[in-house]
């Protein structure tokens, strides 16, 4: 089976052609600068065949056409014709409280995604454009929407409600939604399998740390999300590459009145200029920060210390929320590759019964148990695979 997985942004579109049963990716790539000029990248078996070549992409429809042309190309294509694509799966950012799982795209599904635009104003319009571009270029092909928020819809009310006047929840849907849900769901499944509990998840307590440029933690009890650090939007929780994470709302009023910022400028600071970039003034990239710290940069050290401290605190909070923890998982760019970063997060969590094995922890980018044999909490590295989750959901619903 061939599933085309699409992640459409406002001016970009990532794609992968994938077998949902084996996870094998036959081709993948990126369309950039859509609506500006257009650049097209195409890789087969991980090797770049077309590298940021200019191709006119006035809209997402031309980008999808370029993807299909490359996939069926006589020389470097991986399929004979478009008919060999069984279905298309789309990553959609915000499903509000409406979508608790993935859905086959029809008019009602598109309308519901449209209604969630106020909640995901940057991403949902682009996701919808990606869906409509596929409908135009591949009419009749089954399409599935997979929501970043869906996995979190099992949270209890005490976890998702904000302590604001209740009418904002009732009338305006203000609540915690959470993101990275497809990644957290993939990790939940893999962690349960590694614990030998995929068939009987009842009673299991897993904390997943998705640490990348965007970061969130998820408390997973009985295989289901019971809490997560991101909120109405992806700005909340632990500090990130450029996002501030949880801050006191008073700061917003204080800085806006002191500097005369309007709300757009203020939100730009919180989203793009804060996080570890904001503290360090060096970079949002953790490798740059580690290098700067090693050469004596105190603010880079502070940014990293803050990130590890808040991550450790969130792990403690989720252990308290679930009444214990069986497994802690590290995933995404920093979680999968940052050997020293994982050790620094885990430092001081021994009281929970979690002991890291320094030799086992010296691993990058592959599934591994990194705790000692006598650690009562198992600590794992599990590389995330959101695309595989999207492809699996798409295959199941398209059937
Ligand atoms: P992601 O958003 O999941 O792609 O993660 C991107 C982040 O992962 C960047 O901040 C990278 O610096 C970080 N990262 C990737 N490789 C490493 C590594 N070997 N050590 C530390 N951080 C890394």
Short mmCIF file of C-alpha atoms and ligand atoms in Angstrom, two decimals:
data_model
loop_
_atom_site.label_atom_id
_atom_site.label_comp_id
_atom_site.label_asym_id
_atom_site.label_seq_id
_atom_site.Cartn_x
_atom_site.Cartn_y
_atom_site.Cartn_z
CA UNK A 1 0.00 0.00 0.00
CA UNK A 2 1.20 3.55 -0.75
CA UNK A 3 0.05 6.46 1.40
CA UNK A 4 1.04 10.01 0.54
CA UNK A 5 1.55 11.90 3.82
CA UNK A 6 1.23 15.69 3.54
CA UNK A 7 2.16 18.36 6.07
CA UNK A 8 1.10 21.67 4.55
CA UNK A 9 2.25 25.01 5.96
CA UNK A 10 1.33 28.47 4.72
CA UNK A 11 4.19 28.61 2.18
CA UNK A 12 5.62 25.10 2.40
CA UNK A 13 4.53 21.50 2.00
CA UNK A 14 6.37 18.42 3.28
CA UNK A 15 5.51 15.06 1.74
CA UNK A 16 6.38 11.37 2.13
CA UNK A 17 5.24 8.35 0.17
CA UNK A 18 5.05 5.57 2.72
CA UNK A 19 4.03 1.95 3.19
CA UNK A 20 1.85 2.04 6.34
CA UNK A 21 2.53 -1.63 7.13
CA UNK A 22 6.33 -1.53 7.06
CA UNK A 23 6.94 2.20 7.58
CA UNK A 24 9.24 2.14 4.50
CA UNK A 25 9.49 5.57 2.89
CA UNK A 26 10.00 5.30 -0.88
CA UNK A 27 10.23 9.04 -1.54
CA UNK A 28 10.00 12.26 0.43
CA UNK A 29 10.71 15.93 0.10
CA UNK A 30 9.70 19.52 0.46
CA UNK A 31 8.00 22.26 -1.55
CA UNK A 32 9.07 25.70 -0.35
CA UNK A 33 8.25 29.31 -1.13
CA UNK A 34 4.73 28.45 -2.36
CA UNK A 35 2.99 31.63 -3.49
CA UNK A 36 6.36 33.41 -3.81
CA UNK A 37 8.34 31.59 -6.51
CA UNK A 38 8.64 27.89 -5.65
CA UNK A 39 11.49 25.50 -4.77
CA UNK A 40 11.21 21.74 -5.01
CA UNK A 41 13.22 19.05 -3.22
CA UNK A 42 12.81 15.32 -3.83
CA UNK A 43 14.62 12.41 -2.17
CA UNK A 44 14.55 8.70 -2.95
CA UNK A 45 15.82 6.24 -0.33
CA UNK A 46 17.18 9.20 1.64
CA UNK A 47 19.29 10.43 -1.33
CA UNK A 48 18.57 13.88 -2.75
CA UNK A 49 17.54 13.63 -6.41
CA UNK A 50 16.18 17.16 -6.85
CA UNK A 51 17.66 19.84 -4.59
CA UNK A 52 15.65 23.05 -4.09
CA UNK A 53 15.06 23.41 -7.83
CA UNK A 54 12.98 26.40 -8.93
CA UNK A 55 9.49 25.24 -10.02
CA UNK A 56 6.65 27.77 -10.28
CA UNK A 57 4.25 27.23 -7.37
CA UNK A 58 1.72 30.07 -7.30
CA UNK A 59 -0.54 27.89 -5.10
CA UNK A 60 -0.41 24.59 -3.18
CA UNK A 61 -2.08 22.87 -6.18
CA UNK A 62 1.06 23.38 -8.31
CA UNK A 63 3.16 22.10 -5.40
CA UNK A 64 1.08 18.88 -5.27
CA UNK A 65 1.35 18.60 -9.07
CA UNK A 66 5.15 18.84 -8.76
CA UNK A 67 5.15 16.10 -6.11
CA UNK A 68 3.05 13.78 -8.30
CA UNK A 69 5.15 14.51 -11.40
CA UNK A 70 8.31 13.54 -9.50
CA UNK A 71 6.73 10.39 -8.02
CA UNK A 72 5.70 9.07 -11.48
CA UNK A 73 8.71 10.42 -13.40
CA UNK A 74 10.15 7.79 -15.79
CA UNK A 75 13.72 8.33 -14.55
CA UNK A 76 13.54 8.96 -10.83
CA UNK A 77 9.90 8.15 -10.00
CA UNK A 78 8.99 5.40 -7.51
CA UNK A 79 5.50 4.53 -8.83
CA UNK A 80 4.10 3.89 -12.32
CA UNK A 81 1.06 6.14 -12.05
CA UNK A 82 -1.03 8.16 -9.63
CA UNK A 83 -3.38 5.16 -9.29
CA UNK A 84 -0.71 3.48 -7.16
CA UNK A 85 -1.30 6.06 -4.42
CA UNK A 86 -4.04 4.48 -2.31
CA UNK A 87 -4.88 7.51 -0.17
CA UNK A 88 -3.56 10.81 1.15
CA UNK A 89 -3.09 11.59 4.86
CA UNK A 90 -2.88 15.19 6.08
CA UNK A 91 -1.43 16.52 9.29
CA UNK A 92 -3.93 19.06 10.64
CA UNK A 93 -2.93 21.21 13.61
CA UNK A 94 -6.15 21.99 15.43
CA UNK A 95 -9.21 19.79 15.67
CA UNK A 96 -10.69 21.65 18.64
CA UNK A 97 -12.74 19.41 20.93
CA UNK A 98 -14.64 18.07 17.90
CA UNK A 99 -12.06 15.60 16.73
CA UNK A 100 -11.07 12.84 19.12
CA UNK A 101 -9.59 10.82 16.27
CA UNK A 102 -8.65 11.05 12.60
CA UNK A 103 -11.40 11.45 10.02
CA UNK A 104 -12.05 10.74 6.38
CA UNK A 105 -12.20 14.08 4.57
CA UNK A 106 -15.67 15.08 3.38
CA UNK A 107 -17.54 18.39 3.36
CA UNK A 108 -18.49 18.08 7.06
CA UNK A 109 -14.88 17.35 8.05
CA UNK A 110 -13.61 20.33 6.04
CA UNK A 111 -16.25 22.56 7.59
CA UNK A 112 -15.21 21.42 11.08
CA UNK A 113 -11.53 22.16 10.27
CA UNK A 114 -12.64 25.59 9.01
CA UNK A 115 -14.51 26.22 12.27
CA UNK A 116 -11.27 25.51 14.17
CA UNK A 117 -9.38 28.27 12.29
CA UNK A 118 -9.80 30.79 15.15
CA UNK A 119 -8.06 28.25 17.44
CA UNK A 120 -5.26 27.49 14.95
CA UNK A 121 -5.06 30.64 12.83
CA UNK A 122 -1.52 30.04 11.54
CA UNK A 123 -1.81 26.37 10.57
CA UNK A 124 -5.42 25.30 9.94
CA UNK A 125 -5.91 27.51 6.84
CA UNK A 126 -2.75 26.04 5.30
CA UNK A 127 -3.79 22.48 6.22
CA UNK A 128 -7.14 23.09 4.53
CA UNK A 129 -5.45 24.52 1.44
CA UNK A 130 -3.33 21.34 1.27
CA UNK A 131 -6.47 19.17 1.42
CA UNK A 132 -8.26 21.21 -1.24
CA UNK A 133 -5.20 21.23 -3.50
CA UNK A 134 -5.15 17.39 -3.35
CA UNK A 135 -8.88 17.27 -4.13
CA UNK A 136 -8.24 19.42 -7.19
CA UNK A 137 -5.24 17.47 -8.46
CA UNK A 138 -6.40 13.96 -7.40
CA UNK A 139 -10.23 14.07 -7.50
CA UNK A 140 -11.87 11.07 -5.82
CA UNK A 141 -8.72 9.95 -3.99
CA UNK A 142 -9.55 9.14 -0.33
CA UNK A 143 -8.09 11.70 2.03
CA UNK A 144 -7.77 11.57 5.80
CA UNK A 145 -7.19 14.40 8.32
CA UNK A 146 -5.02 13.51 11.34
CA UNK A 147 -5.16 16.06 14.14
CA UNK A 148 -2.33 17.15 16.42
CA UNK A 149 -4.87 17.71 19.19
CA UNK A 150 -6.90 14.48 18.93
CA UNK A 151 -4.81 12.26 21.27
CA UNK A 152 -5.25 14.78 24.08
CA UNK A 153 -9.05 14.73 24.04
CA UNK A 154 -9.11 12.07 26.78
CA UNK A 155 -7.82 14.61 29.34
CA UNK A 156 -10.11 14.98 32.36
CA UNK A 157 -11.82 18.35 32.83
CA UNK A 158 -9.60 19.27 35.80
CA UNK A 159 -6.58 19.05 33.47
CA UNK A 160 -8.04 20.93 30.52
CA UNK A 161 -10.05 23.69 32.19
CA UNK A 162 -8.39 27.07 32.77
CA UNK A 163 -9.23 28.97 35.95
CA UNK A 164 -10.97 31.73 33.99
CA UNK A 165 -14.64 32.72 33.97
CA UNK A 166 -16.41 29.50 32.86
CA UNK A 167 -18.27 31.29 30.06
CA UNK A 168 -15.02 31.53 28.04
CA UNK A 169 -14.91 27.74 28.04
CA UNK A 170 -18.61 27.36 27.25
CA UNK A 171 -18.96 30.11 24.67
CA UNK A 172 -15.44 30.46 23.25
CA UNK A 173 -13.91 26.97 23.64
CA UNK A 174 -11.05 28.33 25.78
CA UNK A 175 -9.42 25.20 27.29
CA UNK A 176 -6.22 23.19 27.13
CA UNK A 177 -6.02 21.25 23.85
CA UNK A 178 -2.36 20.23 23.61
CA UNK A 179 -0.29 19.49 20.50
CA UNK A 180 2.28 16.97 19.19
CA UNK A 181 -0.58 14.51 19.78
CA UNK A 182 0.33 12.25 16.86
CA UNK A 183 3.88 11.99 18.20
CA UNK A 184 2.69 11.36 21.78
CA UNK A 185 0.30 8.66 20.48
CA UNK A 186 3.07 6.93 18.52
CA UNK A 187 5.32 6.99 21.60
CA UNK A 188 2.50 5.70 23.83
CA UNK A 189 2.08 2.69 21.52
CA UNK A 190 5.82 1.99 21.29
CA UNK A 191 6.41 2.46 25.03
CA UNK A 192 3.53 0.10 25.87
CA UNK A 193 5.04 -2.46 23.48
CA UNK A 194 8.47 -2.08 25.12
CA UNK A 195 6.84 -2.53 28.54
CA UNK A 196 5.05 -5.64 27.20
CA UNK A 197 1.72 -3.95 28.00
CA UNK A 198 0.28 -3.16 24.55
CA UNK A 199 -2.53 -5.68 25.12
CA UNK A 200 -3.26 -4.61 28.73
CA UNK A 201 -2.37 -0.93 29.16
CA UNK A 202 -4.63 -0.52 32.22
CA UNK A 203 -2.60 0.67 35.17
CA UNK A 204 0.44 1.86 33.13
CA UNK A 205 1.85 5.35 33.72
CA UNK A 206 4.11 6.85 31.06
CA UNK A 207 5.57 10.34 30.79
CA UNK A 208 6.67 11.29 27.29
CA UNK A 209 9.11 14.18 26.81
CA UNK A 210 8.89 15.44 23.22
CA UNK A 211 11.90 17.76 23.24
CA UNK A 212 12.68 19.48 19.97
CA UNK A 213 12.47 22.98 18.64
CA UNK A 214 8.89 22.85 19.92
CA UNK A 215 8.59 20.85 23.13
CA UNK A 216 5.79 19.30 25.15
CA UNK A 217 5.35 16.63 27.78
CA UNK A 218 2.43 14.25 28.00
CA UNK A 219 1.15 12.20 30.94
CA UNK A 220 -0.21 8.91 29.58
CA UNK A 221 -2.24 6.71 31.95
CA UNK A 222 -3.76 3.40 30.78
CA UNK A 223 -2.43 4.30 27.30
CA UNK A 224 -4.47 7.53 27.22
CA UNK A 225 -3.47 11.17 27.59
CA UNK A 226 -4.43 12.59 31.00
CA UNK A 227 -2.44 15.84 30.79
CA UNK A 228 -0.06 17.73 28.52
CA UNK A 229 1.98 20.90 28.82
CA UNK A 230 0.81 22.83 25.74
CA UNK A 231 -2.51 24.62 25.99
CA UNK A 232 -5.03 26.44 23.81
CA UNK A 233 -2.08 27.01 21.51
CA UNK A 234 1.50 25.66 21.28
CA UNK A 235 3.01 28.56 23.26
CA UNK A 236 2.43 27.04 26.69
CA UNK A 237 4.38 24.58 28.84
CA UNK A 238 8.15 24.28 29.13
CA UNK A 239 10.39 26.87 27.39
CA UNK A 240 11.17 25.97 23.76
CA UNK A 241 13.56 27.02 21.00
CA UNK A 242 11.93 30.43 20.56
CA UNK A 243 8.62 30.14 22.49
CA UNK A 244 8.41 31.31 26.09
CA UNK A 245 6.38 28.45 27.56
CA UNK A 246 4.35 29.22 30.71
CA UNK A 247 4.71 32.83 31.89
CA UNK A 248 2.77 35.11 34.19
CA UNK A 249 0.12 36.99 32.16
CA UNK A 250 1.04 40.14 34.08
CA UNK A 251 4.29 40.30 32.08
CA UNK A 252 2.28 40.88 28.90
CA UNK A 253 0.52 43.95 30.25
CA UNK A 254 3.73 45.23 31.87
CA UNK A 255 5.85 45.04 28.69
CA UNK A 256 3.07 46.29 26.41
CA UNK A 257 2.56 49.40 28.52
CA UNK A 258 6.31 49.97 29.05
CA UNK A 259 7.29 49.68 25.38
CA UNK A 260 4.00 50.56 23.64
CA UNK A 261 3.88 47.18 21.87
CA UNK A 262 0.63 46.21 20.21
CA UNK A 263 -0.61 42.64 20.77
CA UNK A 264 0.91 41.44 17.46
CA UNK A 265 4.38 42.65 18.44
CA UNK A 266 3.98 41.15 21.90
CA UNK A 267 2.91 37.75 20.54
CA UNK A 268 5.80 37.82 18.07
CA UNK A 269 8.21 38.30 20.99
CA UNK A 270 6.63 35.42 22.94
CA UNK A 271 6.58 33.07 19.92
CA UNK A 272 9.74 33.95 18.01
CA UNK A 273 12.17 35.75 20.31
CA UNK A 274 11.79 33.95 23.62
CA UNK A 275 12.60 30.44 24.89
CA UNK A 276 16.24 29.36 24.97
CA UNK A 277 16.98 31.87 22.19
CA UNK A 278 15.59 34.69 24.31
CA UNK A 279 17.56 33.78 27.45
CA UNK A 280 20.84 33.00 25.69
CA UNK A 281 20.78 35.60 22.92
CA UNK A 282 22.81 32.97 21.02
CA UNK A 283 20.53 30.50 19.22
CA UNK A 284 17.38 28.41 19.42
CA UNK A 285 19.40 25.35 18.40
CA UNK A 286 20.50 23.12 21.27
CA UNK A 287 23.76 22.15 19.59
CA UNK A 288 24.75 25.83 19.29
CA UNK A 289 23.82 26.36 22.94
CA UNK A 290 25.93 23.43 24.11
CA UNK A 291 28.90 24.73 22.09
CA UNK A 292 28.43 28.25 23.52
CA UNK A 293 28.14 26.89 27.05
CA UNK A 294 31.35 24.91 26.61
CA UNK A 295 33.17 28.06 25.55
CA UNK A 296 32.06 29.77 28.76
CA UNK A 297 28.88 31.61 27.71
CA UNK A 298 26.95 32.02 30.97
CA UNK A 299 23.63 32.92 29.34
CA UNK A 300 23.74 29.82 27.12
CA UNK A 301 24.30 27.77 30.29
CA UNK A 302 21.36 29.55 31.99
CA UNK A 303 19.08 28.89 28.99
CA UNK A 304 19.94 25.18 29.06
CA UNK A 305 19.62 24.97 32.86
CA UNK A 306 16.19 26.62 32.66
CA UNK A 307 15.05 24.19 29.95
CA UNK A 308 16.22 21.12 31.90
CA UNK A 309 14.81 22.46 35.18
CA UNK A 310 11.33 23.06 33.73
CA UNK A 311 11.35 19.66 31.98
CA UNK A 312 12.33 17.94 35.26
CA UNK A 313 9.62 19.89 37.10
CA UNK A 314 6.98 18.82 34.56
CA UNK A 315 8.06 15.16 34.96
CA UNK A 316 7.62 15.51 38.73
CA UNK A 317 4.21 17.14 38.26
CA UNK A 318 3.02 14.32 36.00
CA UNK A 319 4.30 11.64 38.37
CA UNK A 320 2.22 13.39 41.06
CA UNK A 321 -0.79 13.70 38.74
CA UNK A 322 -0.74 9.98 37.87
CA UNK A 323 0.30 8.72 41.33
CA UNK A 324 3.60 7.35 40.03
CA UNK A 325 5.40 6.57 36.80
CA UNK A 326 6.49 3.32 35.11
CA UNK A 327 8.36 4.79 32.17
CA UNK A 328 9.85 8.12 31.09
CA UNK A 329 10.47 8.50 27.35
CA UNK A 330 12.66 10.97 25.45
CA UNK A 331 11.83 11.78 21.84
CA UNK A 332 12.23 14.42 19.05
CA UNK A 333 15.50 16.16 18.08
CA UNK A 334 16.83 16.96 21.56
CA UNK A 335 15.25 13.93 23.26
CA UNK A 336 16.54 11.43 20.69
CA UNK A 337 20.04 12.85 20.24
CA UNK A 338 20.96 14.94 23.25
CA UNK A 339 22.95 12.51 25.42
CA UNK A 340 24.08 15.18 27.92
CA UNK A 341 20.67 16.86 27.75
CA UNK A 342 18.86 13.70 28.86
CA UNK A 343 21.32 13.23 31.72
CA UNK A 344 20.79 16.82 32.86
CA UNK A 345 16.98 16.45 32.82
CA UNK A 346 17.15 13.20 34.81
CA UNK A 347 19.61 14.54 37.41
CA UNK A 348 17.73 14.64 40.71
CA UNK A 349 14.88 12.34 39.65
CA UNK A 350 16.42 9.37 41.46
CA UNK A 351 13.88 9.87 44.28
CA UNK A 352 11.22 8.69 41.80
CA UNK A 353 13.14 5.46 41.32
CA UNK A 354 14.54 6.55 37.94
CA UNK A 355 18.25 5.84 37.49
CA UNK A 356 19.99 6.57 34.23
CA UNK A 357 22.75 4.23 33.05
CA UNK A 358 25.48 6.53 31.61
CA UNK A 359 26.68 3.89 29.13
CA UNK A 360 23.20 2.98 27.88
CA UNK A 361 22.39 6.70 27.68
CA UNK A 362 25.27 7.18 25.24
CA UNK A 363 22.98 6.52 22.26
CA UNK A 364 21.49 8.62 19.49
CA UNK A 365 18.48 8.35 17.24
CA UNK A 366 17.47 4.76 17.97
CA UNK A 367 15.14 2.95 20.33
CA UNK A 368 16.95 2.13 23.57
CA UNK A 369 16.46 1.44 27.26
CA UNK A 370 18.75 3.91 29.04
CA UNK A 371 17.97 3.21 32.71
CA UNK A 372 19.87 0.81 34.97
CA UNK A 373 18.57 -2.70 35.64
CA UNK A 374 17.67 -1.74 39.22
CA UNK A 375 15.82 1.43 38.19
CA UNK A 376 12.16 0.95 39.10
CA UNK A 377 11.20 3.49 36.42
CA UNK A 378 12.23 2.46 32.91
CA UNK A 379 13.73 5.29 30.86
CA UNK A 380 13.62 4.95 27.08
CA UNK A 381 14.75 6.80 23.97
CA UNK A 382 12.15 6.27 21.24
CA UNK A 383 12.51 8.11 17.91
CA UNK A 384 9.13 9.55 17.03
CA UNK A 385 7.39 8.83 13.72
CA UNK A 386 4.35 11.04 13.23
CA UNK A 387 4.26 10.27 9.51
CA UNK A 388 3.88 6.54 10.17
CA UNK A 389 0.99 7.24 12.53
CA UNK A 390 -0.66 9.44 9.86
CA UNK A 391 -0.09 6.75 7.19
CA UNK A 392 -1.57 4.02 9.44
CA UNK A 393 -4.67 6.07 10.29
CA UNK A 394 -5.09 6.98 6.62
CA UNK A 395 -4.81 3.36 5.46
CA UNK A 396 -7.30 2.19 8.11
CA UNK A 397 -9.90 4.87 7.29
CA UNK A 398 -9.43 4.71 3.51
CA UNK A 399 -10.19 0.98 3.55
P1 LIG B 1 13.14 18.84 16.17
O1 LIG B 1 12.32 20.08 16.31
O2 LIG B 1 12.51 17.63 16.79
O3 LIG B 1 13.62 18.60 14.77
O4 LIG B 1 14.48 19.10 17.05
C1 LIG B 1 15.39 20.10 16.71
C2 LIG B 1 16.35 20.33 17.87
O5 LIG B 1 17.07 19.11 18.13
C3 LIG B 1 17.41 21.39 17.60
O6 LIG B 1 17.46 22.32 18.67
C4 LIG B 1 18.70 20.60 17.55
O7 LIG B 1 19.78 21.33 18.03
C5 LIG B 1 18.41 19.44 18.46
N1 LIG B 1 19.38 18.37 18.22
C6 LIG B 1 19.54 17.63 17.10
N2 LIG B 1 20.63 16.81 17.24
C7 LIG B 1 21.15 17.05 18.48
C8 LIG B 1 22.25 16.52 19.23
N3 LIG B 1 23.05 15.58 18.72
N4 LIG B 1 22.48 17.02 20.46
C9 LIG B 1 21.68 17.97 20.99
N5 LIG B 1 20.61 18.50 20.34
C10 LIG B 1 20.35 18.05 19.10
#
